[in-house]
PDB file of C-alpha atoms in Angstrom:
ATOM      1  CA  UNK A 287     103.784  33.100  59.472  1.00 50.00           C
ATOM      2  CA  UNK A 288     105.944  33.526  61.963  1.00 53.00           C
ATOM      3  CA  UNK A 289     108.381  36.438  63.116  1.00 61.00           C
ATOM      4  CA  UNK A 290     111.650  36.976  61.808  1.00 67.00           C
ATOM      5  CA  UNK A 291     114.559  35.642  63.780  1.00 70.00           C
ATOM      6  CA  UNK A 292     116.707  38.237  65.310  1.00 87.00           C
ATOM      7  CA  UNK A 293     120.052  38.009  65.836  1.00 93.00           C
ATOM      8  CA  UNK A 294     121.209  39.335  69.796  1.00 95.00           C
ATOM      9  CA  UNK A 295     124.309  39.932  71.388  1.00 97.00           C
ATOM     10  CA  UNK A 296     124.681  40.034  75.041  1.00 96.00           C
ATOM     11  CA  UNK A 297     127.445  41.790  77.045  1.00 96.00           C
ATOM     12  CA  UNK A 298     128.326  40.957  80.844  1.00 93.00           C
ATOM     13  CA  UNK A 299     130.043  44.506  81.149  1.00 93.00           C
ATOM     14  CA  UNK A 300     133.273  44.448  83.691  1.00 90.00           C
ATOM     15  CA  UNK A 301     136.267  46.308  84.460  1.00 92.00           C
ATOM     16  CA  UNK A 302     138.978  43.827  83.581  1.00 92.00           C
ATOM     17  CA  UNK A 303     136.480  41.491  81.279  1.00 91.00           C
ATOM     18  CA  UNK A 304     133.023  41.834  79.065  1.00 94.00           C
ATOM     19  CA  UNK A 305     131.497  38.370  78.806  1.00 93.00           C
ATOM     20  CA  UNK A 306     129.928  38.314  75.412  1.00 96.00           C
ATOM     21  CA  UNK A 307     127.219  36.102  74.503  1.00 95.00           C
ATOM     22  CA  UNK A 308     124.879  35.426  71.481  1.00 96.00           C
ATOM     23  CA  UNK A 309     121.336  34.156  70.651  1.00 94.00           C
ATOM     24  CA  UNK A 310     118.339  34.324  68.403  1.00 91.00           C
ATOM     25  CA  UNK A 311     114.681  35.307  69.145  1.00 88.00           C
ATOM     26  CA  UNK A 312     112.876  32.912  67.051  1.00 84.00           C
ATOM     27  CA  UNK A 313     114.506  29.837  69.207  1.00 81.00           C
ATOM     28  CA  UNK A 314     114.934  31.861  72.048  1.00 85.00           C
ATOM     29  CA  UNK A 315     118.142  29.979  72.093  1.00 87.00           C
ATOM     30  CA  UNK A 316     121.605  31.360  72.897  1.00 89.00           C
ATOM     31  CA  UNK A 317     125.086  30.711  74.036  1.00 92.00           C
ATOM     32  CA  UNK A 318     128.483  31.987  75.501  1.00 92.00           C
ATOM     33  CA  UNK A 319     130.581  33.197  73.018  1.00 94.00           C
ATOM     34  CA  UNK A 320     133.466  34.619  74.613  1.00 93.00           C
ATOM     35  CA  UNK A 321     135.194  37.366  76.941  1.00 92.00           C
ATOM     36  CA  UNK A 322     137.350  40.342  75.759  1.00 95.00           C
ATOM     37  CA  UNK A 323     139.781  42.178  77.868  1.00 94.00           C
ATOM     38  CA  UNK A 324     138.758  45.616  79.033  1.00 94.00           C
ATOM     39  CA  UNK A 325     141.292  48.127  80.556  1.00 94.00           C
ATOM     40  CA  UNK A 326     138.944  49.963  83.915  1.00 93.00           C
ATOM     41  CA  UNK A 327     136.317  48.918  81.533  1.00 91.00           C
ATOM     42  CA  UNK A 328     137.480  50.167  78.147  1.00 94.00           C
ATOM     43  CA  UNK A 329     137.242  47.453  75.663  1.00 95.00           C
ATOM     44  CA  UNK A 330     139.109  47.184  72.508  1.00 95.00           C
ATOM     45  CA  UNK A 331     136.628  48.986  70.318  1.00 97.00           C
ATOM     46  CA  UNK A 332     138.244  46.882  67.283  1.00 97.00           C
ATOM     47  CA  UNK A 333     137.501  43.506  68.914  1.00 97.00           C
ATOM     48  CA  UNK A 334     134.088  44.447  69.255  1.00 97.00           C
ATOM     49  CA  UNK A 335     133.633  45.650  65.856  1.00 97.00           C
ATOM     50  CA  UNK A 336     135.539  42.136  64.749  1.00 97.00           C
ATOM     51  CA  UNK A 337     132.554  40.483  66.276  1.00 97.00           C
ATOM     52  CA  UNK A 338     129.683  42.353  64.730  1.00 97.00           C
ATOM     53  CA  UNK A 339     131.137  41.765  61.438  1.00 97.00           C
ATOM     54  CA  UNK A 340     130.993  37.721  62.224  1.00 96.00           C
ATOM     55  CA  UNK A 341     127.676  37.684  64.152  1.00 96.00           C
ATOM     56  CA  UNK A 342     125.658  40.284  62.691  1.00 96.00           C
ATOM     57  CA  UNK A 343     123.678  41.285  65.868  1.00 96.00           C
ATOM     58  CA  UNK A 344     120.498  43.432  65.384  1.00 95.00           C
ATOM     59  CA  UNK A 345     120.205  44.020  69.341  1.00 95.00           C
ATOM     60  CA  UNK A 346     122.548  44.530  71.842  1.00 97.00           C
ATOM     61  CA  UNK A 347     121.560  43.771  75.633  1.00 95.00           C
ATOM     62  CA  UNK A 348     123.739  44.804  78.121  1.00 96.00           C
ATOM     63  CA  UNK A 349     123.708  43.994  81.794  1.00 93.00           C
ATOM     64  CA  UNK A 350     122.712  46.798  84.473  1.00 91.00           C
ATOM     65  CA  UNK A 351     124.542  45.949  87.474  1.00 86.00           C
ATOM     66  CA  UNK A 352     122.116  47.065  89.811  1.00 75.00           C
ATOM     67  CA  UNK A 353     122.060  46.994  93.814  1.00 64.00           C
ATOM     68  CA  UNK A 354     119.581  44.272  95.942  1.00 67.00           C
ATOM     69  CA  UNK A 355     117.424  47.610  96.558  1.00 72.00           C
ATOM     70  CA  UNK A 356     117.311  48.598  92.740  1.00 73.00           C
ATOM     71  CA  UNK A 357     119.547  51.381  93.797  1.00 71.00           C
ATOM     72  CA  UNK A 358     122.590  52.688  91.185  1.00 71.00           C
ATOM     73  CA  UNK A 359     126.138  52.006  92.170  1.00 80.00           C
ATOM     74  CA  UNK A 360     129.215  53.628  89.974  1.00 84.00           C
ATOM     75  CA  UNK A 361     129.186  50.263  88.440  1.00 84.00           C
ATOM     76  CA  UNK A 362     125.690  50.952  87.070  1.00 89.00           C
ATOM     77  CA  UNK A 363     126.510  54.449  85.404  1.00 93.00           C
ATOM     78  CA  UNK A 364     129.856  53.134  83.783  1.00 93.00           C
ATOM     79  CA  UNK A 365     127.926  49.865  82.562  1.00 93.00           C
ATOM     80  CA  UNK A 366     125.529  52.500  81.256  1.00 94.00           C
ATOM     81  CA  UNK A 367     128.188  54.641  79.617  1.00 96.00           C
ATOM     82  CA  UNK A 368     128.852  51.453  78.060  1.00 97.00           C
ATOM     83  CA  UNK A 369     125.686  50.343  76.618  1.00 96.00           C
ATOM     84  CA  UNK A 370     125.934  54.276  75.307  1.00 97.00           C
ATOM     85  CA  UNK A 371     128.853  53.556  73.277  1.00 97.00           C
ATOM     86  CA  UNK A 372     127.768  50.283  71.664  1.00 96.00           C
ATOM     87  CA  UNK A 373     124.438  52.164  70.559  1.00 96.00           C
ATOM     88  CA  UNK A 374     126.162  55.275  69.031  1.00 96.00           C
ATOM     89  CA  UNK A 375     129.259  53.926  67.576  1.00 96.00           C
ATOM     90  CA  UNK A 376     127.892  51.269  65.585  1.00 97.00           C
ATOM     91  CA  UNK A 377     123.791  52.114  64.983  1.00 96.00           C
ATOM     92  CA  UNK A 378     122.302  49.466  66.734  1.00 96.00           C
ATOM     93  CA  UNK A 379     119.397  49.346  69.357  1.00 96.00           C
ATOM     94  CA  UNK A 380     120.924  48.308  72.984  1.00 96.00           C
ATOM     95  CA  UNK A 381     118.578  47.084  76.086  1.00 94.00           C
ATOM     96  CA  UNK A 382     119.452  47.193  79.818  1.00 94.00           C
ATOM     97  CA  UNK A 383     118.519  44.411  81.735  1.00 90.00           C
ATOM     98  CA  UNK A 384     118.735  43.775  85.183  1.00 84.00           C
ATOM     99  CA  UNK A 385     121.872  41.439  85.738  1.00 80.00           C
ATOM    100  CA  UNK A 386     121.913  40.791  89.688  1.00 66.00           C
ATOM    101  CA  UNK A 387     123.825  37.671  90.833  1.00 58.00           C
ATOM    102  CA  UNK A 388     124.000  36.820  87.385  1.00 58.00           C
ATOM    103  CA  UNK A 389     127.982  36.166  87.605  1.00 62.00           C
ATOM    104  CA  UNK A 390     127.573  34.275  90.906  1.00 61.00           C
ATOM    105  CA  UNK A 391     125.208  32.068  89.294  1.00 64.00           C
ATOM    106  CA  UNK A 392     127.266  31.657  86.484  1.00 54.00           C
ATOM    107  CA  UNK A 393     130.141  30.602  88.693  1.00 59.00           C
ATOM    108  CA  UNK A 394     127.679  28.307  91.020  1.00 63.00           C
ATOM    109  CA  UNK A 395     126.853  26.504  87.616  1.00 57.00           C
ATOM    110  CA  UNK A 396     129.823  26.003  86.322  1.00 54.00           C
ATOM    111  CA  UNK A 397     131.776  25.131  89.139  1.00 58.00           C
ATOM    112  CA  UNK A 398     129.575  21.980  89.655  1.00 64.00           C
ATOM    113  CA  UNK A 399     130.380  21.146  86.039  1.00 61.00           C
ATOM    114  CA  UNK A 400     133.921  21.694  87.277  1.00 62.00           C
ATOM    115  CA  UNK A 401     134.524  24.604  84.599  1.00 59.00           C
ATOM    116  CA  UNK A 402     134.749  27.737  86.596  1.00 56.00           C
ATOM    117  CA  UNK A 403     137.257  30.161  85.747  1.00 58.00           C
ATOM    118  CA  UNK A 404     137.396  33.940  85.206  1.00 54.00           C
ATOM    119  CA  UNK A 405     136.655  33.725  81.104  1.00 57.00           C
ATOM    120  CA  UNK A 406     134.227  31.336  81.439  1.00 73.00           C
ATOM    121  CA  UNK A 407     131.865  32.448  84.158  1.00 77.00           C
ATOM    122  CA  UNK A 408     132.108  35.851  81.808  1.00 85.00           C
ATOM    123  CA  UNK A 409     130.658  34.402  79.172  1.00 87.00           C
ATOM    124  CA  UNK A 410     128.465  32.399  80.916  1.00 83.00           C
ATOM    125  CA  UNK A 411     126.828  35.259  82.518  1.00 87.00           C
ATOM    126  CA  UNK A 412     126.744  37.215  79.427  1.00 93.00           C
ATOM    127  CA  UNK A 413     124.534  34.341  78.645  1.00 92.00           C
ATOM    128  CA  UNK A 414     122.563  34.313  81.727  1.00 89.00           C
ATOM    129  CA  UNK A 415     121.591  37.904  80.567  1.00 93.00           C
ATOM    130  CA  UNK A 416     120.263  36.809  77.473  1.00 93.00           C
ATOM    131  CA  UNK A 417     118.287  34.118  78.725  1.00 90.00           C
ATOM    132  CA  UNK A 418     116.944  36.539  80.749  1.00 90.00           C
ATOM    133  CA  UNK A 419     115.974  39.034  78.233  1.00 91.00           C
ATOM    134  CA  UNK A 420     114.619  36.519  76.124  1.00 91.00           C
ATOM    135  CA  UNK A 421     112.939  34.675  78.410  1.00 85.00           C
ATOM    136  CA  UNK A 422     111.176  38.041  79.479  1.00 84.00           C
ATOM    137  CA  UNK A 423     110.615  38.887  75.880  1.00 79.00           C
ATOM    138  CA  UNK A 424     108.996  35.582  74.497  1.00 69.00           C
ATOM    139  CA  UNK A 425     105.805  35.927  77.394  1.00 48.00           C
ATOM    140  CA  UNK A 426     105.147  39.595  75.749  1.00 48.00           C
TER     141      UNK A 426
END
């Protein structure tokens, strides 16, 4: 028999923007969703909650803006903060993972498919986290 699917959602944590993405272990598939507006990194709390409701995410991963040197930045604490508030206002288990040149690969990508603009390269690398995770998750 094999494992339950569980349902993810993926954040690409910014300032002005959180890239939100959304997947399934079982496929190990996923996909941008879209990208909320944050005010110096405060998202609408409501939007967010909007989302769950539709989506029904068991796991949260959010991206950990590290340095090249694995070093913390400011970015890095407040992404943290972050990934803090999704776990204790609405229950649910949230995982860091390592998001370095994520958005600059998103925005490499998409500009050769001609589609590169601020909301999508958001979601895009919300989705490049996810891959990630589950990528690192299906070889365990």
């Amino acid at each position: 028999m094999s494992p339950p699917a569980v349902r993810v959602m993926a954040f690409d944590w910014g300032l002005k923007r959180i890239g939100v993405a959304v997947g399934n272990t079982l496929l190990s598939t996923c996909e941008p969703l879209c990208v909320l507006r944050a005010r110096d990194g405060a998202p609408k709390w409501e939007e967010i909650a909007t989302l769950f409701e539709e989506w029904q995410p068991e796991l949260l991963i959010v991206g950990d803006p590290l340095n090249m040197d694995e070093s913390m930045q400011e970015i890095t604490r407040r992404a943290r903060r972050f990934s803090r508030q999704l776990e204790g206002r609405f229950n649910l288990p949230v995982a860091l993972i390592d998001e370095r040149l994520t958005s600059r690969e998103a925005r490499s990508q998409l500009e050769e498919q001609g589609l590169a603009y601020h909301g999508a390269v958001d979601a895009h690398a919300a989705q490049l986290i996810l891959q990630t995770w589950l990528s690192e998750h299906a070889a365990s």
